[in-house]
Amino acid sequence: MFKYYFFIFLMILLGCFNIIEAQTTQNLNVIYVNEEDNDVADKSIEVAMDYIKRNTKLGVKVDLRKVTGNRTDSKGLLDLLCKTYQTMLDEKSIPHFVLDTTMTGIASETVKSFSKALQIPTISGSYGQEGDSRLWRSLDEKQEEYLIQIMPPTDMIPEIIRTIVINQNISNAAILFDNSFVMDHKYKSLLQNVPTRHIIARIQDVSTLKDQLQNLRKLDIVNYFVLARLVNIKKVLDAADAINYFNRKFAWHAITQDKGDLKCNCRNATIIFAKPTLDPKYQDRLGIIKTSYQLTSEPEITAFFYFDLALQSFLAIKNMINSGSWPSDLSFITCDDFDGKNSPERPDMNIKSFFYKDSTESPTYGLITLSQNGHSFMEFSMQLSSVGVRSGSSDKSVLLGSWKAGFNNNLSLIDAQVMQNYTADIVYRISTVIQAPFIIEDPDSPKGYSGYCIDLINDIATILKFDYEIYVAPDGKFGNMDIKGNWNGVVKELVEKRADIGLGSMSVMAERENVIDFTVPYYDLVGITILMKLPTTPTSLFKFLTVLENDVWLCILAAYFFTSFLMWVFDRWSPYSYQNNREKYKDDEEKREFNLKECLWFCMTSLTPQGGGEAPKNLSGRLVAATWWLFGFIIIASYTANLAAFLTVSRLDTPVESLDDLSKQYKIQYAPLNGTSSMTYFDRMANIEAKFYDIWKDMSLNDSLSDVERAQLAVWDYPVSDKYTKMWQAMKEAGLPNTLDEAVERVRESRSSSEGFAFLGDATDIRYLELTNCDLQMVGEEFSRKPYAIAVQQGSPLKDQFNTAILQLLNRRQLERLKEKWWTNNPKAMKCDKLDDQSDGISIQNIGGVFIVIFVGIGLACITLAFEYWWYKYRKGAKVITVQEVAPQNVTKMVKKSKNENLSRKSSKLYPRSRF
């Protein structure tokens, strides 16, 4: 009997519990809207339903009506929604709210249109920041209390890119994503108001992935962010490794929702890896849900977001109803009744305030914070680490810090300096042309080049903090446009994106600015000028001998010998000469017998300021001497006058002094370098003259003109100059040199400054050649002056950055110091004698032969002295006899002999010997 009553007692007690449970369990009617392929949300909602069923203490029973739509079929989804809604109204199961897990696009907008029109409370887990949802942009504060949008983690994770870009000061970025991320609404908002060029693109198939990366590189992108599942991240990294995109010039960032480790078949790569991390305080709860309720969908963070979203939504509505805050007089209209103006009002429905209010259920992954739509999200953190991959396996992983989900949240770094080490070095590609002193090949320099522009770009790189690679343009030209509009040289490298910067003595030209951009000028206006061979005066040690021609010298020599011989004959045969009439001239102080030797000596010395000495005594001899003196005076006067003129005549040669002088002569050929701006200038000037002539000719021959008008156009000469037309024709006939070395060689091969070749080029090139060579000179004034500037790709942000840097260097007077270094103090500058500094005197090179004559004469005199000494001392065998050795009888004989000689001399004086 006791057992019977006890059983009845238990049955009554259980009945009471059922009555209490029935009284506290809240039935909720929910329309659950999802889109195709969002299986993670379906699984999470299913687990949430199972969770509330198995946990009856929550006091919630949900009647869930599921609607699945297509992203592209708005009408079909709307029909399903209206049909489900109408069914619930017919069944008196008025929906409490709509649980929306559609992600983005048409499906999401359709749900929002439906809920806003009918004013059905909605809790949406769709993507989008403030204003991204077109249908909910104009919600007022009351409407946002029951039309709620909460961003899923997949929509918040990309915000770490903005944080990294700002933290690392990244100027360019490529953001690649797979289908696990939706980026349709991020194209404008992700890096809004951040000065970073960026591209957001979906990851292509493996077969075209390399091409996709190479195309991004052509756009000067070196920073890459990959938002994807780990398996797709591996594909991208493997493709990058295959094309050698892992070096100091690139920075790679892998961002995922997955929990695993980063893997790739990379040979040597370092990647910044970001993945979500679970807060330890939620770890136990998450483990229970995973094991007890089999919520193992991936990505884990997304699955548990939908689970918490559904569970907290159910509990919020239940708590709101239990607390009496749920309006009891809600009115509803059907889809057919809606006319665009009769949406019911919901003035007192604040669902936001009941999220987590008095809830015994803690978050499973992270707390959902509610703010205005587009700013509500689930709190979570991303772990940031550096993963090094060597030979296909991770060799080390360095924890860098973390990032807490949110808008404009900073990175929490362990060491900020370490993070900076993982940024991509900003390395620009520079195309240039060798042209001293702006660009000079120098193997000892760090980049292999030195010069004015190298110093300039190094100073700019210090200011803007970048590195560069430099190479010479394939054709060695700055760039000209052909008749088809195609470019060559440095301009082509910039247009085709192979170079970031064009550096060198590059002139700013209008046609170039149509396809590339120029910075502010870094150098003064530079024009075209003329390079010619420096006029030199030929020198010769025996130049004084070249005053007279060889025939004249031979005639003078013949006259000298003939006159000397004639004077000897006259002196020998004249009865009045000294040697034939000694007694007559015995009292004269100067007695000179004009033998052949004396005649030769007399004629020679007569031509010198010393004079010839005693003249012949006979009248005939004196006439010969006087004739010789007159002849010598005329010869010496003529020689002196011609010598002075001969030494200075080369200085009277007037060289070319201007372009007009060059165009009016024909002995000097001239031309610019082929393919340079100088060539373009003359070509265009010739074309302009031809066009002007055609215009004038058409006007003159126009039959519609009256006689008066035609007469006003009639002139004897052409009104348009053909100066440049003739010059351009002469240049083409002379042949345009292809290189500067070739042009200089042709100038050096010129016979003189008035015959040969003249080079027309940039004044800086010619001034440098004049500075480093003593045989070249710059002639004339500059014309067609243009500034030098640095070239960049059209639309490149480098233009403004370089402008700022160049102006800073200008203010610091650094550009003036560079000019002084490479021009005034250039180590290759030659110290040359200028023509203006040369004296008007005769140089040693021209008069040195006279000294040679002196030395030759002295040498001959020394030889003659030696010969005389030998002849008289050894050849004759002469013996000196002392007075003591002579016997008395010998003395007597000598005295008698002397008397006899005197008598004979007296007799000869009285009776001269006849020569006839």
Short mmCIF file of N, CA, C and O in Angstrom, two decimals, residues 79 399 613-614 893:
data_model
loop_
_atom_site.label_atom_id
_atom_site.label_comp_id
_atom_site.label_asym_id
_atom_site.label_seq_id
_atom_site.Cartn_x
_atom_site.Cartn_y
_atom_site.Cartn_z
N ASP A 79 9.42 35.51 -52.73
CA ASP A 79 8.19 34.70 -52.77
C ASP A 79 8.18 33.66 -51.66
O ASP A 79 7.15 33.44 -51.00
N LEU A 399 56.48 34.67 -32.47
CA LEU A 399 55.26 35.40 -32.09
C LEU A 399 55.56 36.89 -32.09
O LEU A 399 56.46 37.37 -31.39
N GLY A 613 133.14 93.87 -91.44
CA GLY A 613 134.52 94.29 -91.18
C GLY A 613 135.08 95.16 -92.32
O GLY A 613 134.32 95.80 -93.07
N GLU A 614 136.43 95.23 -92.45
CA GLU A 614 137.11 96.04 -93.47
C GLU A 614 136.67 95.63 -94.87
O GLU A 614 136.68 94.45 -95.22
N LYS A 893 174.53 84.03 -90.49
CA LYS A 893 173.85 83.63 -91.73
C LYS A 893 172.41 84.09 -91.74
O LYS A 893 171.89 84.55 -92.75
#
